[in-house]
Structure formats: C-alpha cells, structure tokens
Coordinates of N, CA and C in Angstrom, one line a residue:
M257 N 29.1 2.4 -8.0 CA 28.8 1.5 -8.4 C 28.7 0.3 -7.5
R258 N 27.4 -0.6 -7.8 CA 26.9 -1.4 -6.3 C 27.2 -2.6 -6.7
R259 N 27.5 -3.4 -5.9 CA 27.7 -5.3 -6.4 C 26.9 -5.7 -5.4
E260 N 25.8 -6.7 -5.5 CA 25.3 -7.5 -4.8 C 25.8 -9.1 -5.0
D261 N 26.1 -9.3 -3.6 CA 26.5 -11.3 -3.4 C 25.1 -11.6 -2.8
L262 N 24.5 -13.2 -3.2 CA 23.8 -13.8 -2.5 C 24.5 -15.2 -2.0
R263 N 24.7 -15.6 -0.9 CA 24.8 -16.4 -0.1 C 24.3 -17.0 0.9
S264 N 24.6 -18.1 0.9 CA 24.0 -19.1 2.0 C 24.8 -19.0 3.2
S265 N 23.9 -18.6 4.7 CA 24.2 -18.1 6.1 C 24.9 -19.4 6.6
P266 N 26.3 -19.4 7.0 CA 26.8 -20.7 7.8 C 25.7 -21.2 8.7
E267 N 25.7 -19.9 9.7 CA 24.9 -20.6 11.1 C 23.5 -20.8 10.5
K268 N 22.6 -20.7 9.3 CA 21.7 -21.3 9.1 C 21.5 -21.2 7.6
P269 N 21.7 -22.4 7.1 CA 21.9 -22.9 5.7 C 20.7 -22.5 4.8
L270 N 19.4 -22.8 5.7 CA 18.1 -22.3 4.6 C 18.2 -21.2 4.4
H271 N 19.0 -20.3 5.2 CA 18.1 -18.9 4.8 C 19.6 -18.0 4.3
C272 N 18.9 -17.3 3.4 CA 20.1 -16.5 2.4 C 20.4 -15.4 2.7
V273 N 21.8 -15.0 2.7 CA 22.3 -13.5 3.2 C 22.4 -12.5 1.8
I274 N 22.2 -11.3 1.6 CA 22.3 -10.5 0.7 C 22.9 -9.7 1.2
S275 N 24.1 -9.1 0.3 CA 25.0 -8.6 1.1 C 25.3 -7.2 0.2
R276 N 25.3 -5.9 0.2 CA 25.6 -5.5 -1.0 C 27.4 -4.8 -0.6
Q277 N 27.4 -4.5 -1.4 CA 29.4 -3.7 -1.7 C 29.2 -2.6 -2.3
F278 N 29.7 -1.3 -1.9 CA 29.8 -0.5 -3.3 C 31.1 -0.5 -3.8
V279 N 31.7 -0.4 -5.3 CA 32.9 -0.4 -5.3 C 33.1 0.8 -6.4
P280 N 34.8 0.5 -6.5 CA 35.4 2.2 -7.3 C 35.0 1.7 -8.7
R281 N 34.7 2.8 -9.2 CA 34.8 2.4 -10.9 C 35.8 2.1 -11.9
S282 N 36.8 2.9 -11.2 CA 38.1 2.5 -12.0 C 38.6 1.3 -11.8
P283 N 39.2 0.1 -13.0 CA 39.3 -0.9 -13.2 C 40.6 -0.9 -12.5
S284 N 41.5 0.3 -12.4 CA 43.3 0.0 -11.5 C 42.9 -0.3 -9.8
S285 N 41.8 0.7 -9.8 CA 41.4 0.2 -8.1 C 40.6 -0.8 -7.7
L286 N 40.4 -1.7 -9.2 CA 39.8 -3.4 -8.3 C 40.6 -4.3 -8.7
R287 N 42.1 -4.2 -8.7 CA 43.0 -5.2 -8.9 C 43.2 -5.7 -7.1
G288 N 43.6 -7.2 -7.4 CA 43.7 -7.9 -6.1 C 42.7 -8.4 -5.5
R289 N 41.5 -7.9 -5.5 CA 40.2 -7.9 -4.8 C 39.4 -9.4 -5.2
K290 N 39.1 -9.9 -4.4 CA 38.3 -11.1 -4.1 C 37.7 -11.3 -5.2
W291 N 36.7 -10.6 -5.7 CA 36.3 -11.3 -7.1 C 36.6 -10.8 -8.6
E292 N 37.7 -10.4 -8.8 CA 38.5 -10.8 -9.8 C 39.3 -11.7 -10.1
T293 N 39.5 -12.7 -8.8 CA 40.0 -14.2 -9.4 C 38.6 -15.1 -9.0
E294 N 37.5 -14.8 -9.2 CA 36.2 -15.5 -9.2 C 36.5 -16.6 -9.8
S295 N 36.2 -17.8 -10.5 CA 35.7 -18.3 -10.9 C 34.7 -17.9 -12.3
K296 N 34.9 -18.6 -13.0 CA 34.0 -18.0 -14.2 C 32.3 -18.8 -14.1
E297 N 32.1 -19.9 -13.7 CA 31.2 -20.7 -13.1 C 30.1 -20.0 -12.0
N298 N 31.0 -18.9 -11.3 CA 30.5 -18.3 -10.1 C 30.4 -17.3 -10.2
Q299 N 31.0 -16.6 -11.9 CA 30.5 -15.5 -12.2 C 28.9 -15.8 -12.8
I300 N 29.0 -16.6 -13.5 CA 27.4 -17.2 -14.4 C 26.2 -16.9 -13.0
Y301 N 26.9 -17.4 -12.3 CA 25.9 -17.9 -10.7 C 25.2 -16.5 -10.6
R302 N 26.2 -15.8 -10.1 CA 26.0 -14.8 -9.4 C 25.4 -13.8 -10.4
D303 N 25.6 -13.3 -11.6 CA 25.0 -13.1 -12.6 C 23.3 -13.2 -13.0
R304 N 23.0 -14.5 -12.9 CA 21.7 -14.9 -12.7 C 21.0 -14.8 -11.9
L305 N 21.7 -14.4 -10.6 CA 21.2 -14.2 -9.6 C 20.4 -12.9 -9.1
C306 N 21.9 -11.8 -9.3 CA 21.5 -10.5 -9.9 C 20.9 -9.8 -10.4
K307 N 20.4 -10.4 -11.6 CA 19.5 -9.7 -12.3 C 17.9 -9.6 -12.4
P308 N 17.6 -10.6 -11.1 CA 15.9 -10.2 -11.5 C 15.8 -9.5 -9.8
S309 N 17.2 -9.4 -9.3 CA 17.1 -8.7 -7.7 C 16.3 -7.3 -7.4
N310 N 16.2 -6.6 -9.1 CA 16.1 -5.3 -9.2 C 14.2 -5.2 -8.9
S311 N 13.6 -6.6 -10.1 CA 12.6 -7.0 -9.5 C 11.7 -7.4 -8.4
V312 N 12.5 -8.0 -7.8 CA 11.7 -8.9 -6.7 C 11.9 -8.2 -5.6
S313 N 10.6 -7.9 -4.9 CA 10.5 -7.5 -3.5 C 10.7 -8.6 -2.4
L314 N 11.8 -7.8 -1.7 CA 12.7 -9.0 -0.9 C 11.3 -8.8 0.6
R315 N 11.0 -7.7 0.8 CA 9.9 -7.9 1.6 C 8.7 -6.6 1.9
G316 N 7.9 -6.6 2.4 CA 6.6 -5.5 2.3 C 6.0 -5.9 1.6
V317 N 5.0 -4.4 1.2 CA 3.9 -4.7 0.3 C 4.6 -3.5 -1.0
K318 N 4.5 -4.3 -1.9 CA 4.9 -3.6 -3.2 C 3.7 -2.4 -3.4
D319 N 4.3 -0.9 -3.1 CA 3.8 0.8 -3.5 C 3.2 0.9 -2.5
I320 N 3.9 0.5 -1.3 CA 4.1 1.0 0.1 C 5.2 1.4 0.3
K321 N 5.4 2.7 0.8 CA 6.7 3.1 1.0 C 6.9 3.4 2.7
R322 N 5.8 3.8 3.3 CA 6.0 3.9 4.5 C 4.7 3.5 5.4
V323 N 5.4 3.0 6.5 CA 4.2 2.4 8.0 C 4.4 3.6 9.0
F324 N 3.3 3.7 9.4 CA 3.1 4.3 10.8 C 2.3 3.7 11.9
L325 N 2.7 3.2 12.7 CA 2.6 2.3 14.1 C 1.6 3.6 15.0
L326 N 0.3 3.7 15.1 CA -0.5 4.5 15.8 C -1.7 4.0 16.6
E327 N -2.0 4.6 17.8 CA -3.3 3.7 18.8 C -4.0 4.7 18.3
H328 N -5.6 3.5 18.3 CA -6.9 4.5 18.0 C -7.4 4.0 18.8
D329 N -8.8 4.2 19.5 CA -9.8 3.3 19.7 C -10.4 2.6 19.0
K330 N -11.0 1.1 19.5 CA -11.7 -0.1 19.3 C -12.4 0.1 18.5
V331 N -13.0 -0.2 17.3 CA -14.3 -0.1 16.4 C -14.3 -1.7 16.2
T332 N -15.7 -2.1 16.7 CA -16.2 -3.7 16.5 C -17.7 -3.1 15.9
V333 N -17.6 -4.0 14.9 CA -19.1 -4.2 14.5 C -19.5 -5.6 14.3
S334 N -21.2 -5.5 15.3 CA -22.1 -6.1 15.7 C -22.3 -7.3 14.8
D335 N -23.1 -8.5 15.2 CA -23.5 -9.2 14.2 C -24.9 -8.8 13.4
E336 N -25.5 -7.6 14.5 CA -26.6 -6.9 13.3 C -25.7 -5.7 12.6
G337 N -24.8 -5.7 12.6 CA -24.2 -4.8 12.0 C -24.1 -3.2 12.4
T338 N -24.4 -3.1 13.6 CA -23.6 -1.7 14.2 C -22.7 -1.7 14.4
I339 N -22.2 -0.4 14.5 CA -21.1 0.0 14.6 C -20.8 0.6 16.0
K340 N -19.6 0.4 16.9 CA -19.5 1.0 17.6 C -18.2 1.3 18.5
A341 N -18.3 1.9 19.1 CA -16.6 2.4 19.1 C -16.6 2.2 20.6
R342 N -15.2 1.1 21.3 CA -15.1 1.2 22.3 C -14.1 2.2 23.1
K343 N -13.6 2.1 24.7 CA -12.9 3.0 25.3 C -11.8 2.3 24.9
E344 N -11.4 1.1 24.6 CA -10.5 -0.1 24.5 C -9.2 1.0 23.6
K345 N -8.1 0.8 23.4 CA -7.1 1.1 22.4 C -6.9 0.0 21.7
E346 N -6.6 0.3 20.5 CA -5.4 -0.9 20.3 C -4.7 0.0 19.1
W347 N -3.5 -1.1 18.5 CA -2.6 -0.6 17.5 C -3.3 -0.8 16.0
V348 N -3.0 0.7 15.2 CA -3.5 0.3 13.7 C -2.2 0.9 12.7
L349 N -2.4 0.1 11.8 CA -1.0 0.3 10.8 C -1.5 1.5 10.0
E350 N -0.9 2.8 9.6 CA -1.4 3.4 8.6 C -0.4 3.5 7.8
T351 N -0.8 3.4 6.4 CA 0.4 3.6 5.2 C 0.6 4.8 4.3
G352 N 1.5 4.9 4.1 CA 1.8 6.0 2.7 C 2.3 5.0 1.9
G353 N 1.1 5.2 0.7 CA 1.0 4.5 -0.9 C -0.4 3.8 -1.1
L354 N -0.4 2.9 -2.1 CA -1.7 2.6 -1.8 C -1.0 1.0 -2.8
N355 N -2.0 -0.1 -1.7 CA -2.2 -1.3 -2.2 C -3.2 -1.8 -1.6
L356 N -4.3 -1.7 -1.8 CA -5.4 -2.5 -1.2 C -5.6 -3.5 -1.1
K357 N -5.8 -3.9 -2.4 CA -6.0 -5.7 -2.9 C -4.9 -6.6 -2.3
T358 N -3.6 -6.2 -2.4 CA -2.6 -6.9 -1.8 C -2.8 -7.0 -0.4
V359 N -2.5 -6.3 0.4 CA -2.8 -6.0 1.8 C -4.2 -6.9 2.4
M360 N -5.3 -6.7 1.3 CA -6.4 -7.4 2.4 C -5.8 -8.8 2.5
C361 N -5.2 -9.3 1.3 CA -5.0 -11.3 1.0 C -4.0 -11.3 1.7
I362 N -3.4 -10.3 3.0 CA -2.1 -11.3 3.7 C -3.4 -11.8 4.6
D363 N -2.8 -13.3 4.6 CA -3.6 -13.5 6.3 C -3.7 -13.3 7.8
S364 N -2.5 -12.2 7.8 CA -2.5 -11.4 9.0 C -3.5 -10.0 9.6
V365 N -3.8 -10.0 8.2 CA -4.9 -9.0 8.4 C -6.0 -8.8 8.2
D366 N -7.0 -8.1 8.8 CA -8.5 -8.0 8.9 C -8.9 -7.5 7.9
F367 N -9.4 -8.2 6.7 CA -9.8 -7.5 5.7 C -11.3 -6.6 5.9
R368 N -11.9 -7.1 7.2 CA -12.9 -6.7 7.5 C -12.7 -5.1 7.6
R369 N -11.9 -4.5 8.2 CA -11.3 -3.6 9.1 C -10.4 -2.8 8.4
T370 N -10.0 -3.2 7.3 CA -8.8 -2.5 6.3 C -9.9 -1.4 5.5
Y371 N -9.0 -0.5 5.4 CA -9.5 0.9 5.3 C -8.5 1.6 4.0
S372 N -9.0 2.2 3.3 CA -8.3 3.1 2.1 C -8.6 4.4 1.8
N373 N -8.5 5.7 1.7 CA -8.8 6.7 1.6 C -8.6 7.0 -0.1
S374 N -8.5 6.2 -0.9 CA -8.6 6.7 -2.2 C -10.0 5.5 -2.5
C375 N -10.9 6.8 -3.0 CA -11.9 6.3 -3.3 C -11.9 5.3 -4.7
V376 N -11.4 5.5 -5.8 CA -11.1 4.9 -6.8 C -10.4 4.1 -6.5
E377 N -9.5 3.5 -5.7 CA -9.1 2.4 -5.3 C -9.9 1.4 -5.0
I378 N -11.2 2.1 -4.2 CA -12.2 1.2 -3.3 C -13.2 0.9 -4.4
F379 N -13.3 1.8 -5.4 CA -14.1 1.5 -6.8 C -13.7 0.6 -7.8
N380 N -12.4 0.4 -7.6 CA -11.6 -0.4 -8.2 C -11.7 -2.0 -7.5
I381 N -11.8 -1.9 -6.6 CA -11.6 -3.5 -5.8 C -12.8 -3.8 -5.3
L382 N -13.8 -2.7 -4.9 CA -15.2 -3.2 -4.2 C -16.0 -2.7 -4.3
G383 N -16.4 -2.1 -5.4 CA -17.3 -1.9 -6.2 C -18.1 0.2 -5.9
I384 N -18.8 0.1 -6.9 CA -19.4 1.3 -6.8 C -20.0 1.6 -5.6
E385 N -20.8 0.8 -4.6 CA -21.0 1.0 -3.2 C -20.6 1.4 -1.9
A386 N -19.2 0.6 -1.8 CA -18.2 0.7 -1.2 C -17.9 2.2 -1.6
A387 N -17.2 2.5 -2.5 CA -16.7 3.9 -3.2 C -17.8 4.9 -2.6
R388 N -19.2 4.4 -2.6 CA -20.1 5.7 -2.1 C -20.1 5.6 -0.8
G389 N -19.3 4.6 -0.1 CA -19.3 4.6 1.3 C -18.4 5.5 2.2
A390 N -17.0 5.2 1.2 CA -15.8 5.8 1.4 C -16.0 7.7 1.0
I391 N -16.6 7.7 0.1 CA -16.9 9.2 -0.4 C -17.6 9.9 0.8
M392 N -18.9 9.1 1.1 CA -19.2 10.1 2.5 C -18.3 10.1 3.4
R393 N -17.8 9.2 3.6 CA -16.5 9.5 4.9 C -15.5 10.6 4.4
E394 N -14.8 10.5 3.7 CA -14.1 11.2 3.2 C -14.2 12.8 3.6
L395 N -15.7 13.1 2.6 CA -16.9 14.4 3.0 C -16.7 14.7 4.5
R396 N -17.1 13.7 5.0 CA -17.6 14.0 6.5 C -16.5 14.6 7.2
G397 N -15.5 13.6 7.2 CA -14.0 13.9 7.6 C -13.7 15.6 7.2
V398 N -13.4 15.8 5.9 CA -13.2 17.2 5.8 C -13.5 18.4 6.2
I399 N -15.1 17.8 6.2 CA -16.3 19.7 6.3 C -16.0 19.5 7.9
E400 N -15.9 18.4 8.9 CA -16.1 18.6 10.1 C -14.9 18.3 11.2
F401 N -13.7 18.4 9.9 CA -12.5 18.9 10.7 C -12.1 19.8 11.6
D402 N -12.6 20.9 10.6 CA -12.6 22.6 11.7 C -13.8 22.6 11.7
G403 N -14.9 22.0 12.1 CA -16.1 22.2 12.8 C -17.3 22.6 12.0
S404 N -17.1 22.7 11.1 CA -18.3 23.1 9.9 C -19.0 22.0 10.0
Y405 N -20.4 22.1 9.3 CA -21.6 20.8 9.8 C -22.2 21.0 8.5
V406 N -22.7 20.4 7.7 CA -23.2 20.3 6.9 C -24.3 19.1 6.6
N407 N -25.5 19.1 6.7 CA -26.5 18.2 6.9 C -26.3 16.9 5.5
Y408 N -26.6 15.7 6.5 CA -26.2 14.4 5.7 C -27.2 13.8 5.0
H409 N -28.1 14.7 4.9 CA -28.9 14.6 3.8 C -28.8 15.1 2.7
H410 N -27.9 16.3 2.6 CA -27.2 17.0 1.6 C -25.9 16.4 0.7
L411 N -25.1 15.8 2.3 CA -23.8 14.9 1.3 C -24.6 13.7 1.1
T412 N -26.0 12.8 1.5 CA -25.9 11.7 0.7 C -26.6 11.8 -0.7
L413 N -27.1 13.1 -0.6 CA -27.4 13.4 -2.4 C -26.1 14.1 -2.9
L414 N -25.4 14.3 -2.6 CA -24.0 14.5 -3.6 C -23.3 13.1 -3.6
C415 N -23.0 12.6 -2.7 CA -22.7 10.7 -3.2 C -23.7 10.4 -3.8
D416 N -24.6 10.3 -3.8 CA -25.6 9.6 -4.5 C -25.8 10.5 -6.1
L417 N -25.4 11.3 -6.2 CA -24.9 12.0 -7.9 C -24.2 11.8 -8.2
M418 N -22.9 11.5 -7.4 CA -21.6 11.3 -7.7 C -21.4 9.4 -8.3
T419 N -22.2 8.6 -8.0 CA -22.4 7.3 -7.9 C -23.3 6.8 -8.7
H420 N -24.2 7.6 -9.1 CA -25.6 7.0 -9.3 C -25.7 6.2 -10.8
R421 N -24.3 6.6 -11.9 CA -24.2 5.8 -13.0 C -23.1 4.7 -12.7
G422 N -22.8 4.1 -11.4 CA -22.1 3.2 -11.4 C -20.7 3.0 -11.7
S423 N -20.4 4.4 -11.8 CA -19.1 4.9 -12.5 C -19.2 6.0 -11.1
L424 N -17.4 6.6 -11.0 CA -17.4 7.8 -10.5 C -17.1 9.1 -11.0
M425 N -18.2 10.0 -10.7 CA -18.5 11.2 -10.9 C -18.0 12.4 -11.2
A426 N -17.2 12.9 -11.3 CA -16.4 14.3 -10.3 C -17.4 15.7 -10.2
I427 N -17.0 16.6 -9.2 CA -17.3 17.5 -9.4 C -16.9 18.6 -9.6
T428 N -17.3 18.6 -10.7 CA -16.1 19.7 -12.0 C -17.3 20.0 -12.9
R429 N -16.7 20.8 -13.7 CA -17.2 21.1 -15.0 C -16.9 19.7 -15.9
H430 N -16.1 18.9 -15.7 CA -15.7 17.5 -16.6 C -17.1 16.6 -16.2
G431 N -17.4 16.5 -15.1 CA -18.1 15.4 -14.5 C -19.8 15.9 -14.5
I432 N -19.9 16.7 -13.7 CA -21.6 16.3 -13.4 C -22.0 17.5 -14.6
N433 N -21.3 19.1 -15.2 CA -22.2 19.8 -15.8 C -22.0 18.7 -17.5
R434 N -21.6 18.1 -17.5 CA -21.2 16.9 -18.5 C -22.1 15.9 -19.1
A435 N -23.1 16.0 -17.6 CA -23.9 14.8 -17.5 C -25.5 15.1 -18.3
D436 N -26.1 14.1 -18.9 CA -27.2 14.5 -19.8 C -27.9 14.7 -18.7
T437 N -28.5 16.1 -18.8 CA -29.9 15.9 -17.3 C -31.1 16.3 -18.1

C-alpha cells in the first residue's frame, strides 16, 4: 500500500513537497504510527488532496515516456525557404512517445523545427500537406538507410497517391486496391 502526503516545505513556504511512504497492509503493524492519531480534519484534507494525484501530471508532457539528449548537425531555414545543414552541432531532444501538439505549444520549444515520425499525428495536427512531407521523409530514410536508391519522382508519385484524397491511404489491400479507379 502506498501513502502520499502533500506538505508545505518549511524552507520554501511557496513550494509543496510530495512524499511517498510504503505502508504494510496489516492493521496490527500500523499501531503507534503518527498517521493513526491524525485529526479528522487532517484526514479529510489529505484525502481530498490525494484523490486527484493519479490524474495530475507533476512534470513533463503527457504520453511522453522517455527523453534522449542527442547531438546533431544544426539545420537552418533561410528566409527564402532553403534548408541548410551547417557543420555546427546542437543538442536535440528525442522522445519516446507521442504528443506533438502539446510539445509545439511549449514556449521554450521552437515549433518550426519540431518533428514527429508519426505521419498520422502530423496529419491530425498539421494537415495533409505536412503529412505528405513526413511520409516522403520517412520513406527516404528507410530506403536510404542501407544504401538502396529509389528515384525521387517514384517516391513523390507514391506519396501523392497516398494523400491525394485529402486523407491518408495505406499501401495495402485495404487502401489502394479499394480505391475507385
């Protein structure tokens, strides 16, 4: 059984401290403990504070489980729209989990340079054109990973076919083969 208390820190009265304590389940082992003599008012206050603690995110972003700090080449976009990779290095956060919309709304995150490899999430948040670009980028990354080559025009035809109806279409019997042609 786990017990959580929310208290004000004496050193910093404006900050709250949450302490967790693991308690044995048998009632006989609880005798003489400090919380047994707790006043009824404190018990009610504690119970009201602890109920929403499972649904409240104390820090971080919901649905992002892990974060990795990596060093990459710095990529910049000029005013004309050209993309340049510089020899400078920059630190980048890669996450395990998806929540692009919330991450893009964080003030300290550059939303123009934020990317997700989930094409469905990009489609839901940014639209079909952004999803087409993400599909293209992911396909090229997979194909070129081991040194293979597919002509750029063939990949663009495939991406156009997957997105031309305004939604994402799978390259399976449930997607393209079911399309009215």
